[in-house]
PDB file of C-alpha atoms in Angstrom:
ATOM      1  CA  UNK H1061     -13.591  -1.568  33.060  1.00 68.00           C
ATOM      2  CA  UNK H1062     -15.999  -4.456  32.752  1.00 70.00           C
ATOM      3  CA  UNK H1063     -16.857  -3.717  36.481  1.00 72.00           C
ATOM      4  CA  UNK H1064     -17.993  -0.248  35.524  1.00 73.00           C
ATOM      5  CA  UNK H1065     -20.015  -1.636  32.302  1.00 60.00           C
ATOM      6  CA  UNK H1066     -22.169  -4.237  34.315  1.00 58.00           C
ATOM      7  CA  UNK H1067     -22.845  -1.441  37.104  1.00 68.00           C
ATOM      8  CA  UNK H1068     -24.153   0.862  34.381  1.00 62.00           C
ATOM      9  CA  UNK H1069     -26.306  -1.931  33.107  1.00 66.00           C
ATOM     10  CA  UNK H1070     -27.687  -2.804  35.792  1.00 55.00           C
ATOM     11  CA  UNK H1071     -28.382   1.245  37.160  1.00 54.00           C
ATOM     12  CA  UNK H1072     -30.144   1.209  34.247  1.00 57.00           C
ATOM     13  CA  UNK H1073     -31.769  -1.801  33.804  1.00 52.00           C
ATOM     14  CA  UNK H1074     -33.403  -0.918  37.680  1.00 52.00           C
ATOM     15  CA  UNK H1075     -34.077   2.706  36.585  1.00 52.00           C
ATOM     16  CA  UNK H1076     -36.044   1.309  33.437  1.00 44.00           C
ATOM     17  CA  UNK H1077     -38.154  -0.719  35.499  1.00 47.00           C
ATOM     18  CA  UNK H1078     -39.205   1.607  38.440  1.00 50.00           C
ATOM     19  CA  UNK H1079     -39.505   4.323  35.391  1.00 50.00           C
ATOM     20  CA  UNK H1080     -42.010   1.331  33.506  1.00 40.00           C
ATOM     21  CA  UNK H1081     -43.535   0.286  36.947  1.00 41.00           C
ATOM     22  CA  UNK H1082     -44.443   4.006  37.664  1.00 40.00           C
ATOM     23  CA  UNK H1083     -46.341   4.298  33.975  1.00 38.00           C
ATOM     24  CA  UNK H1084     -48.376   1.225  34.397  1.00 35.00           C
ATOM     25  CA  UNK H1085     -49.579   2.421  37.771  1.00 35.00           C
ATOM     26  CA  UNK H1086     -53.266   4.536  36.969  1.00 36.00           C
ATOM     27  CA  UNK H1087     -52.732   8.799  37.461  1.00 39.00           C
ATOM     28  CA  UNK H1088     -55.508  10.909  37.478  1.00 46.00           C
ATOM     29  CA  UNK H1089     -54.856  14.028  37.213  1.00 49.00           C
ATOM     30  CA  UNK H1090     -58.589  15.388  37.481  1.00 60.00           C
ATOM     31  CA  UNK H1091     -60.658  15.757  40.728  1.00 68.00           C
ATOM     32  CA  UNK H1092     -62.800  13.163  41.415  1.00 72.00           C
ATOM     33  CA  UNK H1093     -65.355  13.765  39.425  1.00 76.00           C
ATOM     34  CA  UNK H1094     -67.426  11.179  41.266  1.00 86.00           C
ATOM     35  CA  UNK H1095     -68.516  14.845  42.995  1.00 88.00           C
ATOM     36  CA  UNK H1096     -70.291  16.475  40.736  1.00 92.00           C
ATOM     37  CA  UNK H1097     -74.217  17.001  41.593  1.00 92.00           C
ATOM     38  CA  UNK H1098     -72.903  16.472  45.208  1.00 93.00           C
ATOM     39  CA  UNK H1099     -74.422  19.252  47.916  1.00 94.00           C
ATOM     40  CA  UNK H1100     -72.005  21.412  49.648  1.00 93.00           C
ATOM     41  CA  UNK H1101     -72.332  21.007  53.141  1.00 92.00           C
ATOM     42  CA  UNK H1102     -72.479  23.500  55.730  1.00 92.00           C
ATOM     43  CA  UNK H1103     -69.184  25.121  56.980  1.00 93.00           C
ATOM     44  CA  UNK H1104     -68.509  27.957  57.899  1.00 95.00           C
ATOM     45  CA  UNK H1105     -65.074  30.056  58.430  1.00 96.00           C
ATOM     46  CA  UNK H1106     -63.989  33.356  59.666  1.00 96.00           C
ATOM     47  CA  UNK H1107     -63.471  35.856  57.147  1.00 96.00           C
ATOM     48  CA  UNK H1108     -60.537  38.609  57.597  1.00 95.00           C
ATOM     49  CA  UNK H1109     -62.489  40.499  60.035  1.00 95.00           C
ATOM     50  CA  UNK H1110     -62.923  37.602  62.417  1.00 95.00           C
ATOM     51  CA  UNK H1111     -66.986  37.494  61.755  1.00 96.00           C
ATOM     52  CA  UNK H1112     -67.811  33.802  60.693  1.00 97.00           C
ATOM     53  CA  UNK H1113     -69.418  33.131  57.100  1.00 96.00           C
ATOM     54  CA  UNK H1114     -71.112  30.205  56.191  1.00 95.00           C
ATOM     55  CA  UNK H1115     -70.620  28.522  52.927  1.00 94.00           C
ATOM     56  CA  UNK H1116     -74.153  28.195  52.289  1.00 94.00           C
ATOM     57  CA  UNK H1117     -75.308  31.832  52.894  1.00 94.00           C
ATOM     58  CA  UNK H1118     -74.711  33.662  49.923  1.00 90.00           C
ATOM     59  CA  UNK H1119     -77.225  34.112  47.198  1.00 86.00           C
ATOM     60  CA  UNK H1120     -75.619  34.551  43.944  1.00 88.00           C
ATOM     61  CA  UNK H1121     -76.851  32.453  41.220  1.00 90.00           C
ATOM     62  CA  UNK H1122     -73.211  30.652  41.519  1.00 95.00           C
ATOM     63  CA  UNK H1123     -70.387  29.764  44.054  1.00 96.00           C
ATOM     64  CA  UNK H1124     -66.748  29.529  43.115  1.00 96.00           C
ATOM     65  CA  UNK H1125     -64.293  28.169  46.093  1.00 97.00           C
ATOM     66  CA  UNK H1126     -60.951  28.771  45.526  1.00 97.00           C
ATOM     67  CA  UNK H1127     -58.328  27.549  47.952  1.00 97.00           C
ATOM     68  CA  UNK H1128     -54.832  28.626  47.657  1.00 96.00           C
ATOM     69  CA  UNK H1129     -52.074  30.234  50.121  1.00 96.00           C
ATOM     70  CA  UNK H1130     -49.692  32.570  49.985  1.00 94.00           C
ATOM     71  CA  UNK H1131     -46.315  30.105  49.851  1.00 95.00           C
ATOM     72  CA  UNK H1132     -48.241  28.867  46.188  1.00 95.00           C
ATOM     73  CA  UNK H1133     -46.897  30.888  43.714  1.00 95.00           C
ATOM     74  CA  UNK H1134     -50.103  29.436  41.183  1.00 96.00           C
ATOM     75  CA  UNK H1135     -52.187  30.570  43.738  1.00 95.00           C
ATOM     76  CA  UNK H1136     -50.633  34.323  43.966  1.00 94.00           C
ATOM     77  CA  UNK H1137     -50.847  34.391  40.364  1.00 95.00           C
ATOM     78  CA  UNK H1138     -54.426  33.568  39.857  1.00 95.00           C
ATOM     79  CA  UNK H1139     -56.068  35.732  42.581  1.00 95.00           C
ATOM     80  CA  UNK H1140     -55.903  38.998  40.969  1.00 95.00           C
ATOM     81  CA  UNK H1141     -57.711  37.320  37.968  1.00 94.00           C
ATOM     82  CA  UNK H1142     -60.533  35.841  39.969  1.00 95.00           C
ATOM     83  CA  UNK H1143     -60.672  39.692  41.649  1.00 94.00           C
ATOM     84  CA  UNK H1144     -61.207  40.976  38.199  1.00 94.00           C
ATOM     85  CA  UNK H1145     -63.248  38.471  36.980  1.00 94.00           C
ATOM     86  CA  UNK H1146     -65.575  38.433  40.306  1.00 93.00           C
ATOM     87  CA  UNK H1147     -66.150  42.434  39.900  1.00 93.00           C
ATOM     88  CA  UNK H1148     -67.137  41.360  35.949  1.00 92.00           C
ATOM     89  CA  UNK H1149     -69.646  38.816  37.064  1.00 91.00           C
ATOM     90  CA  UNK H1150     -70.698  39.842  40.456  1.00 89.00           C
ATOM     91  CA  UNK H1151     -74.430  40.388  39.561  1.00 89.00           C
ATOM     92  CA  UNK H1152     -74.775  36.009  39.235  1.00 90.00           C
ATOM     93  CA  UNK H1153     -71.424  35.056  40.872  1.00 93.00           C
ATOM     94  CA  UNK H1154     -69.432  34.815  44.430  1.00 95.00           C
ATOM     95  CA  UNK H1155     -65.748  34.266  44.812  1.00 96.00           C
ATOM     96  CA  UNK H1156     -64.691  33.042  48.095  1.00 97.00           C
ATOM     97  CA  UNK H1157     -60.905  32.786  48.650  1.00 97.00           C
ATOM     98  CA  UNK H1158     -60.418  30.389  51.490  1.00 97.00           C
ATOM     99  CA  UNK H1159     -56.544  30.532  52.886  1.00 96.00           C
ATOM    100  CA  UNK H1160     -54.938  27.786  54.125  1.00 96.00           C
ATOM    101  CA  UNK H1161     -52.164  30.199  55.999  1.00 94.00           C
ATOM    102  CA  UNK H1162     -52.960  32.003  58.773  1.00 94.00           C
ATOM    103  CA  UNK H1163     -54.730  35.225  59.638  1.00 95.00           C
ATOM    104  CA  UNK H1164     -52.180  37.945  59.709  1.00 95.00           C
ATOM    105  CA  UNK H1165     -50.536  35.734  56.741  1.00 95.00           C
ATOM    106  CA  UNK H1166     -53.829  36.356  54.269  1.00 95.00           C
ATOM    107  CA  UNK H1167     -54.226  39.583  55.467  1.00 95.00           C
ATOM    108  CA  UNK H1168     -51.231  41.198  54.653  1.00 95.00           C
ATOM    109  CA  UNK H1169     -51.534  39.382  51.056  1.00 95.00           C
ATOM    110  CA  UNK H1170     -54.607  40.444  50.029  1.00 94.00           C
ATOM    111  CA  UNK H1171     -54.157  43.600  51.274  1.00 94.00           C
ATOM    112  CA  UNK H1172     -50.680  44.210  49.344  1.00 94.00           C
ATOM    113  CA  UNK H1173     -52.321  43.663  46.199  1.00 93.00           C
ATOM    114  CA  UNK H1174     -55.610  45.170  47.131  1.00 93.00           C
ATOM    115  CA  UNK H1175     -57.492  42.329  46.332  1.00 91.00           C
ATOM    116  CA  UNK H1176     -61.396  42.509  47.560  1.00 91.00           C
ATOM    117  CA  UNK H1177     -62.483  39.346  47.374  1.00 93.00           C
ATOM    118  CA  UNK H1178     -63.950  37.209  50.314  1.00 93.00           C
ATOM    119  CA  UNK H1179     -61.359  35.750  52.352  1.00 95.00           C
ATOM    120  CA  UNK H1180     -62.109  33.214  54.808  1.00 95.00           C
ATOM    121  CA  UNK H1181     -59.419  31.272  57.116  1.00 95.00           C
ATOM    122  CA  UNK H1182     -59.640  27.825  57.105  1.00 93.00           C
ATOM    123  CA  UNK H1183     -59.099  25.373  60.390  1.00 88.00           C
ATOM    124  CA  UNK H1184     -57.289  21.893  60.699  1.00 84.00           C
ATOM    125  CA  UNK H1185     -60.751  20.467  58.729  1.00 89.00           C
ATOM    126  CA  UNK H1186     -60.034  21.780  55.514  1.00 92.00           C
ATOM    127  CA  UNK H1187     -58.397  18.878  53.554  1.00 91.00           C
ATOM    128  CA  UNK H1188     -61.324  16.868  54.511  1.00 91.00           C
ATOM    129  CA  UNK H1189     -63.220  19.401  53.151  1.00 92.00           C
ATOM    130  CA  UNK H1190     -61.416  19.585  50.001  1.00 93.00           C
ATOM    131  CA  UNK H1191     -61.406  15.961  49.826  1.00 92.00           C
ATOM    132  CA  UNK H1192     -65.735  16.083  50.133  1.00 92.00           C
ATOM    133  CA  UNK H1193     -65.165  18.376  47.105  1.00 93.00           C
ATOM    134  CA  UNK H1194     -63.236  16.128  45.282  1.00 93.00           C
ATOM    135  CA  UNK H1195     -59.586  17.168  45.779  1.00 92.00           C
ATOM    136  CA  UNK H1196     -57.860  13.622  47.619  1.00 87.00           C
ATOM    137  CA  UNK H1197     -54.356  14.928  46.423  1.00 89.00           C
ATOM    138  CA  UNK H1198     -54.707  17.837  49.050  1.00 90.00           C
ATOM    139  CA  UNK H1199     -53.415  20.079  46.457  1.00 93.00           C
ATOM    140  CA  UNK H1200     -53.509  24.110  45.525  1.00 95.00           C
ATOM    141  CA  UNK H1201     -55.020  25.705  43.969  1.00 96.00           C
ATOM    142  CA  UNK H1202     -57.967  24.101  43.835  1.00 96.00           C
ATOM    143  CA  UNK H1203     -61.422  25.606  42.973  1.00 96.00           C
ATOM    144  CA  UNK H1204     -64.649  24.006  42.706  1.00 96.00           C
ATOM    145  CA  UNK H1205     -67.976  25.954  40.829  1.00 95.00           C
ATOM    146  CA  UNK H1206     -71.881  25.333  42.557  1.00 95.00           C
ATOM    147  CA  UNK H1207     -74.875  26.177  41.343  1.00 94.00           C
ATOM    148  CA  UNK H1208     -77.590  27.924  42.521  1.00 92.00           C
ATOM    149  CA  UNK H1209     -78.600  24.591  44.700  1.00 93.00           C
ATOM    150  CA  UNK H1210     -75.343  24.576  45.823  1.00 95.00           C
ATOM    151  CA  UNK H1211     -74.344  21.576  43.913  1.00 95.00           C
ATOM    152  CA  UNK H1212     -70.702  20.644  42.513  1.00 95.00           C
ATOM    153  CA  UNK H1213     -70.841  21.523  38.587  1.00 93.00           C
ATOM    154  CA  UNK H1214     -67.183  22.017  38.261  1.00 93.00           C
ATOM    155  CA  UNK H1215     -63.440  21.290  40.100  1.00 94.00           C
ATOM    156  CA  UNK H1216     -60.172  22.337  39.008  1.00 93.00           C
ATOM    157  CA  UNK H1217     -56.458  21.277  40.118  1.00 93.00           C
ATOM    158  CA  UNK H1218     -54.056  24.437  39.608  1.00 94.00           C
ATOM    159  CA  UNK H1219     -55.235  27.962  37.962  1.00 93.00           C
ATOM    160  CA  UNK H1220     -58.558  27.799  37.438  1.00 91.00           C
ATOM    161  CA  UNK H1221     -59.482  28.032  34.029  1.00 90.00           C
ATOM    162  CA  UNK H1222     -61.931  31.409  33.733  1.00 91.00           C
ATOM    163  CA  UNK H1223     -62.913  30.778  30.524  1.00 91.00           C
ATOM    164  CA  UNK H1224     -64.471  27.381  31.602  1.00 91.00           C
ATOM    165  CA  UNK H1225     -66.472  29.020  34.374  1.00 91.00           C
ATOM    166  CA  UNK H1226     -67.905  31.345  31.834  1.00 90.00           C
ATOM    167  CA  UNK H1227     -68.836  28.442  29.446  1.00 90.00           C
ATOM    168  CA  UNK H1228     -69.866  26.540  32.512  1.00 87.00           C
ATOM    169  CA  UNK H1229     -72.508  29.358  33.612  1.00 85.00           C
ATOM    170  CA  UNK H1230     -73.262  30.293  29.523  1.00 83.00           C
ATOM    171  CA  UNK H1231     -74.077  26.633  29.582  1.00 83.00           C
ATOM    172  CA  UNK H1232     -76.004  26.343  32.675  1.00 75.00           C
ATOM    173  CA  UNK H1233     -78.425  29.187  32.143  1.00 72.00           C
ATOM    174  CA  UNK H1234     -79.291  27.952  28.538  1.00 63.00           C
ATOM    175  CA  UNK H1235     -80.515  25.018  29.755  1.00 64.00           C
ATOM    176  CA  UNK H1236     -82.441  26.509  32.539  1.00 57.00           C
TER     177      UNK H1236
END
């Protein structure tokens, strides 16, 4: 009995102290927000259709990047609310879904629930990509909100928060 009492203590005496050693260690939730007023850089991916699209070449007033896949169920949730939202706003702002799962993968997807927003595949470069934008966790769904220059104004981990973008954009043309 007193063999089963000091192995409990000490279980949990050595759970107590990786449990305190994991709180003192720093978490950040939040992309690095060391981004923001960074340039996007060039890159450019192949939409659904094969053609290639550059990042830079659209002209809306503002560019929201949203990266997800279809085996993140946060990610399947949120894209019929950014197709909604991007047909509400589409006069000053561009959606681009970029995939992280393959062609035929993303296709089939979007298709099922007739979502019309750009899709572009990603290649084996896209976590460096994410991490330029501020994502170093590699995680989805992750969306990040440019301005007109094509600077970072905005990144979110998880469901993007829609009502932020619109204060975000609200906020950015007032002080235009």
């Amino acid at each position: 009995m007193k063999k089963i009492f000091f192995i409990s203590i000490a279980v949990f005496s050595l759970s107590l102290g990786i449990i305190l050693s994991w709180l003192h260690q720093p978490h950040n939730n939040n992309p690095d927000e060391k981004v923001l007023g960074k340039k996007l850089m060039d890159v450019t991916y192949n939409n659904l259709e094969g053609t290639p699209v550059s990042l830079l070449s659209f002209s809306e007033e503002y560019l929201l990047l949203n990266f997800w896949a279809t085996w993140c169920e946060p990610c399947k949730r949120e894209l019929p609310d950014l197709n909604t939202f991007q047909n509400k706003h589409r006069n000053v702002l561009k959606i681009v879904a970029i995939s992280l799962d393959s062609l035929e993968r993303s296709t089939f997807f979007m298709k099922a629930i007739n979502n019309t927003l750009l899709t572009l595949i990603s290649d084996q470069e896209v976590f460096n990509i994410m991490a330029s934008l501020g994502n170093s966790k590699e995680a989805i769904p992750y969306s990040v909100l440019l301005n007109k220059n094509r600077e970072i104004i905005y990144t979110q981990y998880g469901e993007v928060s829609l009502s932020k973008i619109t204060d975000l954009i609200h906020e950015e043309n007032l002080s235009s």
